[in-house]
Amino acid sequence: MEERKRPVRRKKTVAQGTAHAGRRKGAGPVGAQAPRTDRGSQDRLNAGDVADLVNLVGSMAGSSGSGSRRRSPLLAVIVVAALLLLGGGGGLTALLGGQGGGTADVSTPSNTTSAVSNVGKLDTTVAPGARDKRVVLAGDGSDATTILVYMCGTDLESGGGYATKDLQEMMAAQQSENVDLLVFTGGCKSWKTPAISAAKNQIFEVRGGKLSGPLAESDSLRPMTDPATLSGFIRWAVANRPADRYGLILWDHGGGSLSGYGYDEVNKSAGSMTLAGIAQALKDGGCTFDFIGFDACLMATLETALVAEPYADYLIASEETEPGCGWNYTPWLTALAQDPSMSGLEIGKNIADSFISGCAQAAPGQQATLSVIDLAELSGTVPDAFDRFSQAAAASIRQNDYQSIAAARGNTKEFAQSSDLDQVDLIHLADNLGTQESRELAQVLRSAVKYNATSRNIQNANGVSIYFPYGRTSSVNTAARLYQQIGLDSAYTDCINSFASLEVAGQAAAGGNAGQLNSLFGSLTGASYGGSSNADLVGQLLGALLQGRNLDQVGLEGDQADFLDRDLIAQSQDYLTQNRFDPAALVWSQKGGQQVLSLPEDQWDLVRDIELNVFVDDGEGYIDLGLDNVFDFNDDGDLLGEYDGTWLTVNGQVVAVYMLETHEDTGETLARIPALLNGQRVNLMVSFAPDNDGEILGASICYDEDAETATVARGLLELQDGDVIDFICGYYDYERNYQDDYYLGDPLVVDGPLTLANLRLDNGSYLAAYRFTDLYQNHYWTPTM
């Protein structure tokens, strides 16, 4: 068959036997408050010290050191914990750079070793144009280091004791008089370490293999996501543990570019600390750091680098969600104790290697990344390249080439996809675009990423990500406000505004059906959705959009639509008319004795995804089994319309499943299965690879809506024998209205490895159709098969 561009499917294993899809008898609805299953963390203080600390974390009294430098037997690390929303400060005077950062590729360890294999070379080169490092060491072994760990314990500690485990790793590290390690605590309902209070903020020191203190404490519990709390800790540390260099680690959940850092489970209403808030805290802290690190999810972004650059030489963070175990503190702290003059770059490499190796042991199968970004090089090499990249991409969109940009964005590695954060690998995006400007940006970015460690089961994670809207456009205005606060190049704001404007216009031109759940049933019963048939009707639909009369149909409301470039939309009417998917072409026909769906190649060019959508009739309504990317093509490239009546099961039990992403180069597919794990709402994360039948990586916690945080839970919960899993499905009445989420089948008690396979459904009646998603994120359903 001639090579044709078609969506990628997952491997499907069909086992012998049958399975039944049914709601649990006698059980009421679960409730849809979690993510809906359809959409898709000793000495006395002097008066001056107290005053500073009061400004930071509230009136703190207790033990501390004098103003003079005291040599600690261990390392000085301040545990920095919870900050999430959006913050500002700093400018894009020099943020990006690249040409060849090292990559560590970690294999699954044996039972007795945690060594990193096939470690990429650490890039110690310095690109022309890089600014001088702000931290200069003597290099003779006499350099003193104070490490601040800002530890927001949150549910990571109260639930899993992860903060206590990391504190134990710190205490187990080798000691040095030249390294002080400070830990600031808060944001947690209950600590597993008895010395730490859940009723106040406290500062401890790791010394002599013990947690000493508190050196200081507040009269009340301040929100850990308040920038003033963080800046107060920084000022106290500088005043009481002066050093030749400082390192800052923020420990908690993370939400990436738009949400920022931290979830305080005690002060939920405080939200997260945005990047603008982090920038303010760093400015008010008055300290220059050798490195700023995030032991949190999703913070290795260009936006984070911009915020950190005025205050640090290196950024150490993860593009992907972190496993719950987080950083492995013992190895890299021990190495620093043995060589107090170790460079910040080498410290970062040691942190990355020990993190990936530790994850391979503690969380096998979970994806993990950690990169070390040279902010001095980034600031001197990236801004101009980033500006040219942004302007060129925006120009392509305005010159009727939205399709190329959308295709590149759709095929780019995306992180925490189930959370709809729209955070993608920037280097992979630039590579996919393939223009001169994008190649230049990728080159300088690769150079600025001096070390990039990843687990073997992740591809196209190159060390630095960025927000690029596609999954949803309702956050574009939030991004624009944030970028203005932190000083990100306005050309990039123009770029994403233009892209999102045409995406929304493409949705409006299709009738505004993108993401509209109830529209699918019309198609399942033969009706046609999402399409105007001529330029006049497209013009009418776009006119309604420009007048704000159909914003709700494209998923926007109020000022969420302020980003829309109305001039661009108006001038793009012809392009949108000529480059729209035609739902009328979704018809089955007979060819060679088979039922097929044939489309012209220009229509296939507009198709981003195909998913099988199955609804089971249980006698009272429809059970939604989800969206699975299983399909076949004939030799002519036509979609085959012969559904085999099978669906995914776990240990023989039917589950609802939703595809998240498929890697074109490896064929690996990631998916989620909505469920309750021991009564807690989760998504079971599943990986399908060409060489296996699929495996459950673990469970990702779904925060309730009242959690008031947009952070992503760190790590996947590992399934243990005895765990109880209740699978969940969406349910619709015969009028095709969504009713609620219900239990699907009986509880499953984990007892050994779980088996995934497709089994034939024994239900007497069901509806099966394919859902097509176009480049504008519109959804169309074929007639039922």
Short mmCIF file of C-alpha atoms in Angstrom, two decimals, residues 223-489:
data_model
loop_
_atom_site.label_atom_id
_atom_site.label_comp_id
_atom_site.label_asym_id
_atom_site.label_seq_id
_atom_site.Cartn_x
_atom_site.Cartn_y
_atom_site.Cartn_z
CA PRO A 223 0.08 29.30 53.95
CA MET A 224 3.03 27.70 52.23
CA THR A 225 1.81 29.07 48.89
CA ASP A 226 2.06 32.67 50.15
CA PRO A 227 5.17 34.25 48.56
CA ALA A 228 5.84 36.08 51.85
CA THR A 229 6.24 32.75 53.62
CA LEU A 230 8.92 31.64 51.19
CA SER A 231 10.76 34.95 51.11
CA GLY A 232 10.80 35.03 54.92
CA PHE A 233 12.46 31.65 55.04
CA ILE A 234 15.09 32.76 52.53
CA ARG A 235 15.93 35.90 54.54
CA TRP A 236 16.15 33.93 57.79
CA ALA A 237 18.48 31.36 56.23
CA VAL A 238 20.81 33.99 54.77
CA ALA A 239 20.98 35.83 58.10
CA ASN A 240 21.55 32.75 60.23
CA ARG A 241 23.49 30.42 57.95
CA PRO A 242 25.64 32.65 55.72
CA ALA A 243 27.49 30.75 53.01
CA ASP A 244 29.54 31.07 49.83
CA ARG A 245 26.60 29.70 47.89
CA TYR A 246 22.98 28.75 48.43
CA GLY A 247 20.67 26.19 46.92
CA LEU A 248 16.86 26.30 47.11
CA ILE A 249 14.56 23.28 46.75
CA LEU A 250 10.78 23.61 46.58
CA TRP A 251 9.16 20.34 47.69
CA ASP A 252 5.49 19.55 46.97
CA HIS A 253 3.11 19.12 44.06
CA GLY A 254 3.56 21.23 40.95
CA GLY A 255 1.28 22.46 38.20
CA GLY A 256 3.65 23.78 35.57
CA SER A 257 3.63 27.08 33.73
CA LEU A 258 0.14 28.35 34.48
CA SER A 259 -0.52 26.85 37.91
CA GLY A 260 2.93 27.14 39.43
CA TYR A 261 3.98 25.41 42.60
CA GLY A 262 2.44 23.97 45.71
CA TYR A 263 -0.73 22.70 47.29
CA ASP A 264 -1.27 23.48 50.98
CA GLU A 265 -3.82 20.98 52.27
CA VAL A 266 -4.37 23.03 55.44
CA ASN A 267 -4.83 26.37 53.65
CA LYS A 268 -6.60 25.12 50.55
CA SER A 269 -8.19 28.47 49.76
CA ALA A 270 -4.73 29.99 49.31
CA GLY A 271 -4.43 28.15 46.02
CA SER A 272 -1.03 27.57 44.53
CA MET A 273 1.97 29.87 44.24
CA THR A 274 2.04 31.13 40.69
CA LEU A 275 5.23 31.83 38.83
CA ALA A 276 4.60 35.52 39.45
CA GLY A 277 4.35 34.75 43.15
CA ILE A 278 7.56 32.75 43.05
CA ALA A 279 9.29 35.63 41.29
CA GLN A 280 8.11 38.01 44.00
CA ALA A 281 9.31 35.66 46.74
CA LEU A 282 12.74 35.33 45.15
CA LYS A 283 13.01 39.09 44.74
CA ASP A 284 11.99 39.77 48.33
CA GLY A 285 14.26 36.99 49.61
CA GLY A 286 17.29 38.96 48.46
CA CYS A 287 19.49 35.93 47.78
CA THR A 288 21.36 34.72 44.72
CA PHE A 289 21.31 30.95 44.38
CA ASP A 290 23.68 28.55 42.73
CA PHE A 291 20.64 26.46 41.85
CA ILE A 292 16.89 26.47 42.33
CA GLY A 293 15.30 23.04 42.22
CA PHE A 294 11.75 21.76 42.22
CA ASP A 295 11.10 18.39 43.84
CA ALA A 296 7.66 18.71 42.30
CA CYS A 297 5.87 17.91 39.06
CA LEU A 298 6.06 19.70 35.73
CA MET A 299 8.25 22.69 36.64
CA ALA A 300 11.01 22.34 34.00
CA THR A 301 9.40 24.98 31.80
CA LEU A 302 10.73 27.92 29.87
CA GLU A 303 8.45 30.14 31.94
CA THR A 304 9.94 28.80 35.21
CA ALA A 305 13.43 29.37 33.82
CA LEU A 306 12.53 32.98 33.05
CA VAL A 307 11.38 33.53 36.61
CA ALA A 308 14.43 31.83 38.16
CA GLU A 309 17.11 33.37 35.92
CA PRO A 310 17.58 36.68 37.75
CA TYR A 311 18.19 34.81 41.00
CA ALA A 312 20.03 31.60 40.10
CA ASP A 313 22.57 30.05 37.74
CA TYR A 314 20.87 26.67 37.33
CA LEU A 315 17.32 25.31 37.31
CA ILE A 316 16.81 21.64 38.26
CA ALA A 317 13.30 20.38 37.59
CA SER A 318 11.11 17.78 35.88
CA GLU A 319 9.12 18.15 32.68
CA GLU A 320 6.89 15.22 33.63
CA THR A 321 4.95 14.40 36.76
CA GLU A 322 7.27 13.06 39.47
CA PRO A 323 6.77 9.69 41.12
CA GLY A 324 5.76 10.07 44.76
CA CYS A 325 9.20 9.05 46.02
CA GLY A 326 10.64 12.27 44.59
CA TRP A 327 14.34 13.07 44.76
CA ASN A 328 16.76 10.63 46.34
CA TYR A 329 18.64 12.89 48.77
CA THR A 330 21.28 10.60 50.27
CA PRO A 331 23.59 10.09 47.24
CA TRP A 332 23.90 13.65 46.05
CA LEU A 333 24.18 15.16 49.52
CA THR A 334 26.91 12.66 50.36
CA ALA A 335 28.79 13.55 47.18
CA LEU A 336 28.54 17.25 48.04
CA ALA A 337 29.81 16.60 51.57
CA GLN A 338 32.84 14.82 50.09
CA ASP A 339 33.51 17.69 47.68
CA PRO A 340 32.14 21.00 49.08
CA SER A 341 33.49 22.87 46.05
CA MET A 342 31.57 20.71 43.58
CA SER A 343 30.09 22.83 40.80
CA GLY A 344 26.39 23.49 40.65
CA LEU A 345 26.30 21.67 37.32
CA GLU A 346 27.77 18.52 38.89
CA ILE A 347 25.35 18.80 41.81
CA GLY A 348 22.50 18.91 39.31
CA LYS A 349 23.77 15.85 37.46
CA ASN A 350 24.04 13.92 40.73
CA ILE A 351 20.51 14.91 41.71
CA ALA A 352 19.17 13.84 38.32
CA ASP A 353 20.99 10.51 38.22
CA SER A 354 20.02 9.55 41.77
CA PHE A 355 16.41 10.61 41.14
CA ILE A 356 15.99 8.51 38.00
CA SER A 357 17.77 5.55 39.56
CA GLY A 358 15.68 5.81 42.73
CA CYS A 359 12.46 6.00 40.71
CA ALA A 360 13.42 2.88 38.78
CA GLN A 361 13.56 1.02 42.09
CA ALA A 362 10.74 2.66 44.04
CA ALA A 363 8.34 3.28 41.14
CA PRO A 364 9.20 0.87 38.30
CA GLY A 365 7.23 1.56 35.17
CA GLN A 366 6.47 5.18 36.02
CA GLN A 367 7.86 7.81 33.70
CA ALA A 368 10.45 10.15 35.17
CA THR A 369 12.48 13.10 33.90
CA LEU A 370 14.87 15.60 35.47
CA SER A 371 16.91 18.22 33.66
CA VAL A 372 19.61 20.74 34.58
CA ILE A 373 19.22 24.02 32.71
CA ASP A 374 22.04 26.57 32.60
CA LEU A 375 20.18 29.81 33.21
CA ALA A 376 23.29 31.92 32.49
CA GLU A 377 23.51 30.44 29.00
CA LEU A 378 19.76 30.46 28.53
CA SER A 379 19.56 34.18 29.19
CA GLY A 380 22.26 34.99 26.66
CA THR A 381 21.34 32.69 23.79
CA VAL A 382 17.63 31.92 23.79
CA PRO A 383 15.69 35.22 23.75
CA ASP A 384 16.54 36.21 20.19
CA ALA A 385 15.99 32.69 18.85
CA PHE A 386 12.74 32.39 20.77
CA ASP A 387 11.53 35.71 19.42
CA ARG A 388 12.29 34.68 15.84
CA PHE A 389 10.63 31.32 16.40
CA SER A 390 7.49 32.95 17.81
CA GLN A 391 7.25 35.53 15.05
CA ALA A 392 7.75 32.94 12.32
CA ALA A 393 5.11 30.59 13.77
CA ALA A 394 2.63 33.45 14.13
CA ALA A 395 3.32 34.52 10.56
CA SER A 396 2.65 30.98 9.30
CA ILE A 397 -0.70 30.96 11.07
CA ARG A 398 -1.62 34.32 9.60
CA GLN A 399 -0.52 33.16 6.15
CA ASN A 400 -3.03 30.33 6.08
CA ASP A 401 -0.79 27.57 7.44
CA TYR A 402 -2.61 26.75 10.65
CA GLN A 403 -2.71 23.11 9.55
CA SER A 404 1.09 22.69 9.70
CA ILE A 405 1.34 24.29 13.13
CA ALA A 406 -1.58 22.21 14.44
CA ALA A 407 -0.06 19.00 13.08
CA ALA A 408 3.27 19.79 14.71
CA ARG A 409 1.60 20.66 18.01
CA GLY A 410 -0.61 17.59 17.90
CA ASN A 411 2.41 15.30 17.45
CA THR A 412 4.50 16.93 20.18
CA LYS A 413 5.23 15.22 23.48
CA GLU A 414 2.71 16.47 26.03
CA PHE A 415 3.02 16.13 29.79
CA ALA A 416 0.25 15.34 32.30
CA GLN A 417 -2.11 15.07 29.37
CA SER A 418 -5.01 13.82 31.47
CA SER A 419 -4.93 17.16 33.31
CA ASP A 420 -5.34 19.27 30.14
CA LEU A 421 -2.44 21.56 31.06
CA ASP A 422 -1.32 21.92 27.42
CA GLN A 423 2.33 21.70 28.45
CA VAL A 424 4.61 20.30 25.74
CA ASP A 425 8.29 19.69 25.15
CA LEU A 426 9.55 22.86 23.46
CA ILE A 427 12.47 21.22 21.67
CA HIS A 428 10.23 18.48 20.26
CA LEU A 429 7.73 21.11 19.11
CA ALA A 430 10.52 23.04 17.39
CA ASP A 431 11.82 19.85 15.75
CA ASN A 432 8.32 19.01 14.50
CA LEU A 433 7.87 22.43 12.93
CA GLY A 434 11.08 21.97 10.97
CA THR A 435 11.58 25.60 9.96
CA GLN A 436 14.90 27.41 10.03
CA GLU A 437 13.74 29.45 13.03
CA SER A 438 12.54 26.39 14.93
CA ARG A 439 15.78 24.50 14.22
CA GLU A 440 17.80 27.42 15.56
CA LEU A 441 15.67 27.51 18.71
CA ALA A 442 16.02 23.77 19.24
CA GLN A 443 19.80 24.09 18.91
CA VAL A 444 20.22 26.79 21.55
CA LEU A 445 17.76 25.08 23.89
CA ARG A 446 19.64 21.78 23.64
CA SER A 447 22.83 23.62 24.55
CA ALA A 448 21.25 25.31 27.58
CA VAL A 449 19.94 21.96 28.87
CA LYS A 450 23.28 20.77 30.22
CA TYR A 451 21.97 17.46 31.51
CA ASN A 452 18.74 15.59 30.93
CA ALA A 453 17.97 12.32 32.68
CA THR A 454 14.95 10.25 31.71
CA SER A 455 13.59 6.79 32.33
CA ARG A 456 13.69 4.39 29.38
CA ASN A 457 9.90 4.39 28.96
CA ILE A 458 9.62 8.01 27.90
CA GLN A 459 10.39 9.59 24.55
CA ASN A 460 10.85 13.15 23.30
CA ALA A 461 11.37 14.66 26.75
CA ASN A 462 14.31 16.96 26.02
CA GLY A 463 14.51 18.93 29.25
CA VAL A 464 12.41 22.07 28.82
CA SER A 465 8.68 22.47 28.16
CA ILE A 466 6.28 25.32 27.54
CA TYR A 467 2.57 26.09 27.56
CA PHE A 468 1.07 25.84 24.07
CA PRO A 469 -2.76 25.75 23.99
CA TYR A 470 -4.54 23.01 22.08
CA GLY A 471 -6.50 20.74 24.41
CA ARG A 472 -8.46 23.69 25.74
CA THR A 473 -8.38 27.40 24.97
CA SER A 474 -10.04 28.70 28.15
CA SER A 475 -6.62 29.26 29.78
CA VAL A 476 -5.11 31.41 27.03
CA ASN A 477 -6.04 34.66 28.75
CA THR A 478 -4.54 33.38 32.01
CA ALA A 479 -1.30 32.69 30.13
CA ALA A 480 -1.28 36.14 28.56
CA ARG A 481 -1.66 37.83 31.95
CA LEU A 482 1.06 35.65 33.45
CA TYR A 483 3.44 36.34 30.58
CA GLN A 484 2.98 40.05 31.03
CA GLN A 485 3.73 39.69 34.75
CA ILE A 486 6.91 37.69 34.31
CA GLY A 487 8.16 39.47 31.20
CA LEU A 488 7.93 36.68 28.61
CA ASP A 489 8.44 37.84 25.04
#
